[in-house]
């Protein structure tokens, strides 16, 4: 008679261990066929600033959209910005900061006064700039008012 286990009954036949035998020796690792790719170091890793980031002072920003008046009443088609210093931040405030998401934010009023100070042009004349030209100046200056990430 064939014994089939029925539901609810315990089979009392001995269990057979089917686990494979383990070797206590660690498995030998295979060598990689290819070496890992070489990745070029970034300028921050090398400690050398990128040539593109090195600006000559004064920084000249062309005004492509609309000329503005300077303090002498002359129409100018470019703005010459001197190099910013910590004293400028002390006088006019830091025009750039990071928001909660880590994105840089330009504070417009402070940046207008900073551009005016660095260009030696009165703020009302800077306020007459075409918004595209103002944004060009602000974006070119932005990195000088944010922390250097190499220091983190």
PDB file of N, CA, C and O in Angstrom, residues 63 106-109 111-112 115 126-127 129-139:
ATOM      1  N   UNK A  63      27.857  95.168 -23.645  1.00  0.00           N
ATOM      2  CA  UNK A  63      26.412  95.383 -23.529  1.00  0.00           C
ATOM      3  C   UNK A  63      25.825  95.251 -24.936  1.00  0.00           C
ATOM      4  O   UNK A  63      25.786  96.196 -25.702  1.00  0.00           O
ATOM      5  N   UNK A 106      20.981  84.576  -6.945  1.00  0.00           N
ATOM      6  CA  UNK A 106      21.497  85.946  -7.002  1.00  0.00           C
ATOM      7  C   UNK A 106      20.470  86.863  -6.351  1.00  0.00           C
ATOM      8  O   UNK A 106      19.295  86.838  -6.711  1.00  0.00           O
ATOM      9  N   UNK A 107      20.927  87.664  -5.396  1.00  0.00           N
ATOM     10  CA  UNK A 107      20.054  88.664  -4.773  1.00  0.00           C
ATOM     11  C   UNK A 107      20.201  89.950  -5.592  1.00  0.00           C
ATOM     12  O   UNK A 107      21.241  90.602  -5.574  1.00  0.00           O
ATOM     13  N   UNK A 108      19.138  90.289  -6.289  1.00  0.00           N
ATOM     14  CA  UNK A 108      19.189  91.312  -7.329  1.00  0.00           C
ATOM     15  C   UNK A 108      19.628  92.680  -6.832  1.00  0.00           C
ATOM     16  O   UNK A 108      20.463  93.329  -7.458  1.00  0.00           O
ATOM     17  N   UNK A 109      19.069  93.151  -5.734  1.00  0.00           N
ATOM     18  CA  UNK A 109      19.392  94.491  -5.251  1.00  0.00           C
ATOM     19  C   UNK A 109      20.874  94.601  -4.891  1.00  0.00           C
ATOM     20  O   UNK A 109      21.556  95.554  -5.269  1.00  0.00           O
ATOM     21  N   UNK A 111      23.265  92.685  -5.982  1.00  0.00           N
ATOM     22  CA  UNK A 111      24.089  92.535  -7.182  1.00  0.00           C
ATOM     23  C   UNK A 111      24.111  93.830  -7.984  1.00  0.00           C
ATOM     24  O   UNK A 111      25.142  94.193  -8.546  1.00  0.00           O
ATOM     25  N   UNK A 112      23.008  94.559  -8.028  1.00  0.00           N
ATOM     26  CA  UNK A 112      22.995  95.838  -8.734  1.00  0.00           C
ATOM     27  C   UNK A 112      23.980  96.809  -8.107  1.00  0.00           C
ATOM     28  O   UNK A 112      24.763  97.461  -8.811  1.00  0.00           O
ATOM     29  N   UNK A 115      27.574  95.558  -8.934  1.00  0.00           N
ATOM     30  CA  UNK A 115      27.974  95.890 -10.306  1.00  0.00           C
ATOM     31  C   UNK A 115      28.312  97.371 -10.396  1.00  0.00           C
ATOM     32  O   UNK A 115      29.316  97.763 -11.003  1.00  0.00           O
ATOM     33  N   UNK A 126      23.039 101.698 -13.748  1.00  0.00           N
ATOM     34  CA  UNK A 126      23.035 100.230 -13.826  1.00  0.00           C
ATOM     35  C   UNK A 126      21.589  99.740 -13.919  1.00  0.00           C
ATOM     36  O   UNK A 126      21.288  98.787 -14.644  1.00  0.00           O
ATOM     37  N   UNK A 127      20.685 100.411 -13.223  1.00  0.00           N
ATOM     38  CA  UNK A 127      19.265 100.027 -13.272  1.00  0.00           C
ATOM     39  C   UNK A 127      18.658 100.264 -14.649  1.00  0.00           C
ATOM     40  O   UNK A 127      17.624  99.677 -14.979  1.00  0.00           O
ATOM     41  N   UNK A 129      20.095  99.320 -17.362  1.00  0.00           N
ATOM     42  CA  UNK A 129      20.610  98.267 -18.243  1.00  0.00           C
ATOM     43  C   UNK A 129      19.471  97.397 -18.762  1.00  0.00           C
ATOM     44  O   UNK A 129      18.461  97.211 -18.085  1.00  0.00           O
ATOM     45  N   UNK A 130      19.674  96.868 -19.947  1.00  0.00           N
ATOM     46  CA  UNK A 130      18.770  95.844 -20.463  1.00  0.00           C
ATOM     47  C   UNK A 130      18.884  94.628 -19.534  1.00  0.00           C
ATOM     48  O   UNK A 130      19.978  94.291 -19.089  1.00  0.00           O
ATOM     49  N   UNK A 131      17.780  93.968 -19.193  1.00  0.00           N
ATOM     50  CA  UNK A 131      17.847  92.825 -18.273  1.00  0.00           C
ATOM     51  C   UNK A 131      18.789  91.715 -18.724  1.00  0.00           C
ATOM     52  O   UNK A 131      19.441  91.074 -17.905  1.00  0.00           O
ATOM     53  N   UNK A 132      18.915  91.524 -20.030  1.00  0.00           N
ATOM     54  CA  UNK A 132      19.828  90.487 -20.523  1.00  0.00           C
ATOM     55  C   UNK A 132      21.272  90.867 -20.241  1.00  0.00           C
ATOM     56  O   UNK A 132      22.083  90.016 -19.850  1.00  0.00           O
ATOM     57  N   UNK A 133      21.604  92.143 -20.402  1.00  0.00           N
ATOM     58  CA  UNK A 133      22.960  92.604 -20.108  1.00  0.00           C
ATOM     59  C   UNK A 133      23.228  92.552 -18.603  1.00  0.00           C
ATOM     60  O   UNK A 133      24.322  92.164 -18.171  1.00  0.00           O
ATOM     61  N   UNK A 134      22.242  92.935 -17.802  1.00  0.00           N
ATOM     62  CA  UNK A 134      22.397  92.870 -16.348  1.00  0.00           C
ATOM     63  C   UNK A 134      22.652  91.427 -15.906  1.00  0.00           C
ATOM     64  O   UNK A 134      23.539  91.153 -15.102  1.00  0.00           O
ATOM     65  N   UNK A 135      21.870  90.498 -16.453  1.00  0.00           N
ATOM     66  CA  UNK A 135      22.048  89.084 -16.103  1.00  0.00           C
ATOM     67  C   UNK A 135      23.404  88.556 -16.548  1.00  0.00           C
ATOM     68  O   UNK A 135      23.996  87.722 -15.870  1.00  0.00           O
ATOM     69  N   UNK A 136      23.901  89.028 -17.671  1.00  0.00           N
ATOM     70  CA  UNK A 136      25.239  88.616 -18.115  1.00  0.00           C
ATOM     71  C   UNK A 136      26.282  89.056 -17.101  1.00  0.00           C
ATOM     72  O   UNK A 136      27.157  88.261 -16.709  1.00  0.00           O
ATOM     73  N   UNK A 137      26.196  90.303 -16.654  1.00  0.00           N
ATOM     74  CA  UNK A 137      27.133  90.795 -15.628  1.00  0.00           C
ATOM     75  C   UNK A 137      27.003  89.982 -14.341  1.00  0.00           C
ATOM     76  O   UNK A 137      28.007  89.560 -13.748  1.00  0.00           O
ATOM     77  N   UNK A 138      25.771  89.763 -13.913  1.00  0.00           N
ATOM     78  CA  UNK A 138      25.532  89.040 -12.660  1.00  0.00           C
ATOM     79  C   UNK A 138      26.061  87.608 -12.731  1.00  0.00           C
ATOM     80  O   UNK A 138      26.696  87.125 -11.780  1.00  0.00           O
ATOM     81  N   UNK A 139      25.824  86.932 -13.844  1.00  0.00           N
ATOM     82  CA  UNK A 139      26.276  85.551 -13.969  1.00  0.00           C
ATOM     83  C   UNK A 139      27.800  85.453 -14.037  1.00  0.00           C
ATOM     84  O   UNK A 139      28.395  84.520 -13.518  1.00  0.00           O
TER      85      UNK A 139
END
